[in-house]
Short mmCIF file of C-alpha atoms and ligand atoms in Angstrom, two decimals:
data_model
loop_
_atom_site.label_atom_id
_atom_site.label_comp_id
_atom_site.label_asym_id
_atom_site.label_seq_id
_atom_site.Cartn_x
_atom_site.Cartn_y
_atom_site.Cartn_z
CA MET A 211 102.05 93.94 84.59
CA THR A 212 103.08 92.31 87.87
CA GLN A 213 102.99 94.69 90.81
CA PRO A 214 106.36 95.20 92.54
CA LEU A 215 105.20 93.86 95.92
CA GLN A 216 102.85 91.16 94.62
CA GLY A 217 102.74 88.19 97.01
CA LEU A 218 104.62 89.97 99.81
CA ILE A 219 103.35 90.58 103.35
CA ALA A 220 104.19 93.83 105.14
CA ILE A 221 103.80 95.26 108.63
CA VAL A 222 103.61 99.03 109.08
CA THR A 223 103.83 100.30 112.66
CA GLY A 224 102.00 103.55 113.34
CA GLY A 225 100.08 102.81 110.16
CA ALA A 226 96.76 104.31 111.24
CA SER A 227 97.72 107.97 110.73
CA GLY A 228 99.86 110.36 108.73
CA ILE A 229 103.01 108.96 107.12
CA GLY A 230 102.29 105.38 108.24
CA ALA A 231 98.79 105.43 106.75
CA ALA A 232 100.20 106.69 103.44
CA ILE A 233 102.83 103.91 103.51
CA ALA A 234 100.21 101.23 104.20
CA ARG A 235 98.07 102.51 101.32
CA ARG A 236 101.01 102.67 98.95
CA LEU A 237 102.31 99.18 99.77
CA ARG A 238 98.83 97.77 99.16
CA GLU A 239 98.64 99.61 95.83
CA ASP A 240 101.94 97.93 94.95
CA GLY A 241 100.42 94.52 95.64
CA ALA A 242 101.47 93.71 99.22
CA ARG A 243 99.10 92.51 101.90
CA VAL A 244 99.55 94.92 104.79
CA ALA A 245 99.12 94.58 108.54
CA VAL A 246 99.01 97.80 110.54
CA PHE A 247 100.24 97.88 114.15
CA ASP A 248 98.85 100.89 115.98
CA LEU A 249 97.48 102.04 119.34
CA ASP A 250 94.33 102.98 117.42
CA PRO A 251 93.74 100.19 114.88
CA GLU A 252 90.14 101.28 114.22
CA ALA A 253 91.58 104.37 112.51
CA ALA A 254 93.48 102.26 109.97
CA THR A 255 91.44 102.64 106.81
CA ASP A 256 93.88 100.96 104.43
CA ALA A 257 94.97 97.60 105.84
CA ASP A 258 94.34 93.91 105.30
CA LEU A 259 94.74 93.47 109.04
CA ALA A 260 94.80 96.13 111.76
CA VAL A 261 96.11 95.03 115.14
CA ARG A 262 96.23 96.93 118.41
CA VAL A 263 99.94 96.83 119.23
CA ASP A 264 101.85 99.13 121.54
CA VAL A 265 105.46 99.07 120.32
CA ALA A 266 106.49 100.03 123.85
CA GLU A 267 105.12 96.73 125.26
CA ASP A 268 107.02 93.57 124.42
CA ALA A 269 104.12 91.17 125.03
CA SER A 270 101.88 93.26 122.81
CA VAL A 271 104.47 93.21 120.01
CA VAL A 272 105.07 89.45 120.24
CA ALA A 273 101.32 88.76 120.18
CA GLY A 274 100.91 91.10 117.20
CA ILE A 275 103.62 89.34 115.20
CA GLU A 276 102.10 85.93 115.96
CA HIS A 277 98.70 87.23 114.88
CA VAL A 278 100.04 88.49 111.54
CA VAL A 279 101.82 85.22 110.81
CA ALA A 280 98.71 83.21 111.68
CA GLU A 281 96.41 85.42 109.59
CA LEU A 282 98.59 86.36 106.61
CA GLY A 283 101.16 83.54 106.55
CA GLY A 284 104.54 85.26 107.11
CA ILE A 285 106.40 88.57 107.04
CA ASP A 286 108.54 89.92 104.17
CA ILE A 287 108.56 93.67 104.86
CA LEU A 288 108.72 95.58 108.14
CA VAL A 289 108.25 99.34 108.25
CA ASN A 290 109.20 100.66 111.70
CA ASN A 291 107.37 103.97 111.53
CA ALA A 292 105.56 104.46 114.87
CA GLY A 293 106.98 107.43 116.72
CA ILE A 294 106.17 110.18 119.17
CA GLY A 295 107.56 113.68 119.58
CA ALA A 296 108.98 115.79 122.35
CA GLN A 297 109.74 119.47 122.51
CA GLY A 298 112.20 121.62 124.36
CA ASP A 299 115.87 122.18 125.05
CA VAL A 300 118.04 119.78 127.03
CA THR A 301 116.47 120.89 130.33
CA ALA A 302 112.87 120.52 129.21
CA ASN A 303 112.13 116.82 129.60
CA ASP A 304 112.37 114.88 132.85
CA ASP A 305 113.76 111.35 133.05
CA ASP A 306 110.33 109.77 132.65
CA GLU A 307 109.77 111.66 129.38
CA TRP A 308 113.22 110.68 128.10
CA HIS A 309 112.49 107.04 128.84
CA ARG A 310 109.00 107.21 127.33
CA VAL A 311 110.14 108.69 123.98
CA TRP A 312 113.15 106.37 123.84
CA ASP A 313 110.94 103.38 124.59
CA VAL A 314 108.68 104.09 121.60
CA ASN A 315 111.06 105.59 119.03
CA VAL A 316 114.16 103.45 119.63
CA VAL A 317 113.42 100.36 121.74
CA GLY A 318 110.13 100.02 119.84
CA ILE A 319 112.10 99.36 116.65
CA ALA A 320 114.24 96.76 118.42
CA ARG A 321 111.18 95.02 119.88
CA VAL A 322 109.25 94.74 116.64
CA THR A 323 112.31 93.80 114.60
CA ARG A 324 113.53 91.04 116.91
CA ALA A 325 110.05 89.49 117.01
CA ALA A 326 109.75 89.69 113.22
CA LEU A 327 113.29 88.48 112.42
CA PRO A 328 112.66 84.71 112.28
CA HIS A 329 109.93 85.37 109.70
CA LEU A 330 112.02 87.87 107.73
CA ARG A 331 114.84 85.28 107.59
CA ALA A 332 112.39 82.86 105.95
CA SER A 333 111.52 85.40 103.22
CA SER A 334 113.31 85.60 99.88
CA ALA A 335 112.51 89.34 99.61
CA ALA A 336 113.08 90.61 103.17
CA ALA A 337 113.38 94.33 103.81
CA ILE A 338 113.10 96.70 106.75
CA CYS A 339 112.60 100.46 106.54
CA ASN A 340 112.88 102.68 109.61
CA THR A 341 111.42 106.20 109.81
CA SER A 342 114.00 108.67 111.07
CA SER A 343 113.65 112.46 110.72
CA ILE A 344 115.49 115.55 109.50
CA VAL A 345 116.14 116.29 113.21
CA ALA A 346 118.68 113.44 113.14
CA THR A 347 120.95 115.26 110.71
CA ALA A 348 120.16 118.98 111.15
CA GLY A 349 120.16 120.87 114.44
CA LEU A 350 116.62 122.18 114.88
CA PRO A 351 115.70 124.28 117.92
CA GLN A 352 113.79 122.83 120.87
CA ARG A 353 114.01 119.19 119.82
CA VAL A 354 116.85 117.67 121.90
CA LEU A 355 115.11 114.51 123.08
CA TYR A 356 113.30 113.84 119.80
CA SER A 357 116.53 114.44 117.83
CA ALA A 358 118.48 112.05 120.04
CA SER A 359 115.91 109.32 119.43
CA LYS A 360 115.90 109.84 115.66
CA GLY A 361 119.70 109.95 115.49
CA ALA A 362 119.64 106.57 117.22
CA VAL A 363 117.30 105.31 114.49
CA LEU A 364 119.90 106.19 111.83
CA SER A 365 122.71 104.46 113.73
CA MET A 366 120.55 101.40 114.34
CA THR A 367 119.70 101.25 110.66
CA LEU A 368 123.39 101.01 109.72
CA ALA A 369 124.20 98.40 112.37
CA MET A 370 121.13 96.32 111.53
CA ALA A 371 121.97 96.48 107.82
CA ALA A 372 125.44 95.09 108.56
CA ASP A 373 124.16 92.35 110.86
CA HIS A 374 121.49 91.02 108.52
CA LEU A 375 122.99 91.53 105.06
CA ARG A 376 124.20 87.94 104.78
CA GLU A 377 120.80 86.69 105.88
CA GLY A 378 119.29 88.41 102.86
CA ILE A 379 117.55 91.15 104.86
CA ARG A 380 118.05 94.73 103.66
CA VAL A 381 117.68 97.58 106.17
CA ASN A 382 117.26 101.22 105.16
CA ALA A 383 115.72 104.40 106.53
CA VAL A 384 113.76 107.38 105.29
CA ASN A 385 114.47 110.84 106.62
CA PRO A 386 111.44 113.09 106.15
CA GLY A 387 111.47 116.84 106.52
CA THR A 388 108.46 118.46 108.15
CA ALA A 389 105.50 116.56 106.74
CA ASP A 390 101.86 117.49 106.49
CA THR A 391 100.37 114.99 108.97
CA PRO A 392 97.97 115.07 111.95
CA TRP A 393 101.07 115.26 114.18
CA VAL A 394 102.13 118.58 112.63
CA SER A 395 98.50 119.81 112.63
CA ARG A 396 98.40 119.17 116.39
CA LEU A 397 101.59 121.20 116.87
CA LEU A 398 100.27 124.02 114.67
CA SER A 399 96.93 124.22 116.47
CA ALA A 400 98.82 124.71 119.75
CA ALA A 401 100.78 127.69 118.32
CA ASP A 402 99.78 131.31 119.01
CA ASP A 403 99.46 132.00 115.28
CA PRO A 404 99.01 128.64 113.46
CA ALA A 405 99.03 130.18 109.96
CA ALA A 406 102.29 132.05 110.60
CA GLU A 407 103.83 128.95 112.17
CA ARG A 408 102.84 126.82 109.18
CA ALA A 409 104.31 129.40 106.78
CA ALA A 410 107.56 129.40 108.80
CA LEU A 411 107.79 125.60 108.66
CA ALA A 412 107.17 125.63 104.90
CA ALA A 413 109.76 128.37 104.34
CA ARG A 414 112.37 126.39 106.31
CA GLN A 415 112.39 123.77 103.55
CA PRO A 416 114.15 124.91 100.37
CA HIS A 417 111.29 123.75 98.16
CA GLY A 418 109.01 126.08 100.14
CA ARG A 419 106.34 123.68 101.35
CA LEU A 420 105.70 120.79 103.72
CA VAL A 421 106.55 117.28 102.57
CA SER A 422 103.51 115.19 101.70
CA PRO A 423 103.04 111.81 103.41
CA ASP A 424 102.64 110.25 99.95
CA GLU A 425 106.14 111.43 98.98
CA VAL A 426 107.57 109.63 102.01
CA ALA A 427 105.45 106.57 101.20
CA ASP A 428 106.84 106.47 97.64
CA ALA A 429 110.39 106.46 99.01
CA VAL A 430 109.56 103.64 101.44
CA ALA A 431 107.82 101.63 98.69
CA TYR A 432 110.99 101.80 96.63
CA LEU A 433 113.36 100.90 99.47
CA VAL A 434 111.37 97.82 100.56
CA SER A 435 110.76 96.51 97.04
CA PRO A 436 112.94 93.89 95.33
CA ARG A 437 113.81 96.63 92.79
CA ALA A 438 116.11 98.06 95.49
CA GLY A 439 117.86 94.72 95.96
CA SER A 440 121.36 96.28 96.00
CA THR A 441 120.40 99.11 98.37
CA THR A 442 121.00 98.58 102.07
CA GLY A 443 122.23 100.72 104.98
CA ILE A 444 121.16 104.00 103.38
CA THR A 445 119.05 106.89 104.54
CA LEU A 446 116.88 108.42 101.86
CA ALA A 447 116.08 112.07 102.60
CA VAL A 448 112.59 113.26 101.63
CA ASP A 449 113.01 116.81 102.86
CA GLY A 450 112.73 119.28 99.98
CA GLY A 451 116.50 119.79 100.11
CA MET A 452 116.54 120.83 103.78
CA GLN A 453 119.55 118.75 104.73
CA GLY A 454 121.80 119.08 101.73
CA LEU A 455 121.13 122.42 100.03
CA ARG A 456 122.24 125.97 100.83
CA LEU A 457 120.29 128.41 98.64
CA ARG A 458 120.95 132.13 98.44
CA PRO A 459 118.03 134.15 99.84
CA GLN A 460 115.47 135.11 97.17
CA GLY A 461 115.31 138.64 95.81
P1 NAD B 765 101.09 110.69 113.46
O1 NAD B 765 101.00 111.11 114.89
O2 NAD B 765 100.17 111.27 112.44
O3 NAD B 765 101.01 109.10 113.39
C1 NAD B 765 101.74 108.30 114.27
C2 NAD B 765 101.00 106.99 114.47
O4 NAD B 765 101.79 106.18 115.36
C3 NAD B 765 99.62 107.16 115.13
O5 NAD B 765 98.64 106.41 114.44
C4 NAD B 765 99.84 106.63 116.55
O6 NAD B 765 98.67 106.02 117.11
C5 NAD B 765 100.94 105.59 116.32
N1 NAD B 765 101.69 105.30 117.54
C6 NAD B 765 102.22 106.20 118.42
N2 NAD B 765 102.76 105.54 119.46
C7 NAD B 765 102.61 104.22 119.22
C8 NAD B 765 102.96 103.05 119.93
N3 NAD B 765 103.56 103.11 121.13
N4 NAD B 765 102.66 101.84 119.40
C9 NAD B 765 102.01 101.76 118.19
N5 NAD B 765 101.62 102.84 117.49
C10 NAD B 765 101.93 104.06 118.00
O7 NAD B 765 102.64 110.97 113.08
P2 NAD B 765 103.39 111.13 111.68
O8 NAD B 765 103.65 112.58 111.49
O9 NAD B 765 102.72 110.34 110.62
O10 NAD B 765 104.80 110.47 112.05
C11 NAD B 765 105.10 109.12 111.72
C12 NAD B 765 106.60 108.91 111.87
O11 NAD B 765 107.27 109.86 111.03
C13 NAD B 765 107.14 109.13 113.28
O12 NAD B 765 108.16 108.17 113.54
C14 NAD B 765 107.74 110.52 113.21
O13 NAD B 765 108.77 110.69 114.14
C15 NAD B 765 108.25 110.54 111.78
N6 NAD B 765 108.43 111.87 111.21
C16 NAD B 765 107.39 112.75 111.13
C17 NAD B 765 107.61 113.99 110.55
C18 NAD B 765 106.51 115.02 110.42
O14 NAD B 765 106.82 116.19 110.15
N7 NAD B 765 105.24 114.66 110.58
C19 NAD B 765 108.89 114.35 110.07
C20 NAD B 765 109.92 113.42 110.17
C21 NAD B 765 109.68 112.18 110.73
#
């Protein structure tokens, strides 16, 4: 049987760890050739090409795109997944921190997409998927800056989907709940009681556990595949029901 992404070339930003690594692995399993853009390309274990790209540096992004096209021959799929976090209320982050997070999480998507666009336009199966977060649609404590950046990702996804529909480029987003990645492990290890903190994060999601990176990767693999040819401008939640459900307490 033909694989759904056979013959297609994908870029996954932040593809050396966590959700991005799971996406890169999954897209390869589905038949795509995958280039990973990451600050730490040596850590990318599942990639046809791993390139050191800082999505916050335009020259680095442009060089990375040129490298992929020279090595793999084009770009059909772009997964804008690289992101960094920030904690605290609205007073917690100074201007430099606001600009730093914005530069990676929001402007980073613009930089990589605009450099990739001429190649996506040349593809007959072009698709973009952006990684947002549950913080974009639910008010979680101590995440003002991070939430602002991920809300922007959702709005960008809609506007990009409108702009590029008639060029044959679909643009969607995934919205993960708290996922079991090195990022979350780093946050947990900094907590006073990591086990209790992990249990609290799991309990916050109606299905009672953290989301697995593979579950997010499956959603991305669907959205970027030609099977989803009539799906554009949507956000697919992978959050154990956290956004949409209101369960009665157990017991
Ligand atoms: P992670 O820290 O495990 O992986 C992030 C990867 O991005 C790393 O390999 C890192 O080197 C790379 N990266 C960071 N800054 C970069 C830059 N400037 N240029 C290129 N690469 C860069 O994180 P993760 O948990 O897998 O998160 C991936 C994405 O998923 C992020 O956008 C994050 O906001 C989003 N997300 C995560 C969760 C979660 O609970 N883990 C939930 C919702 C959304």
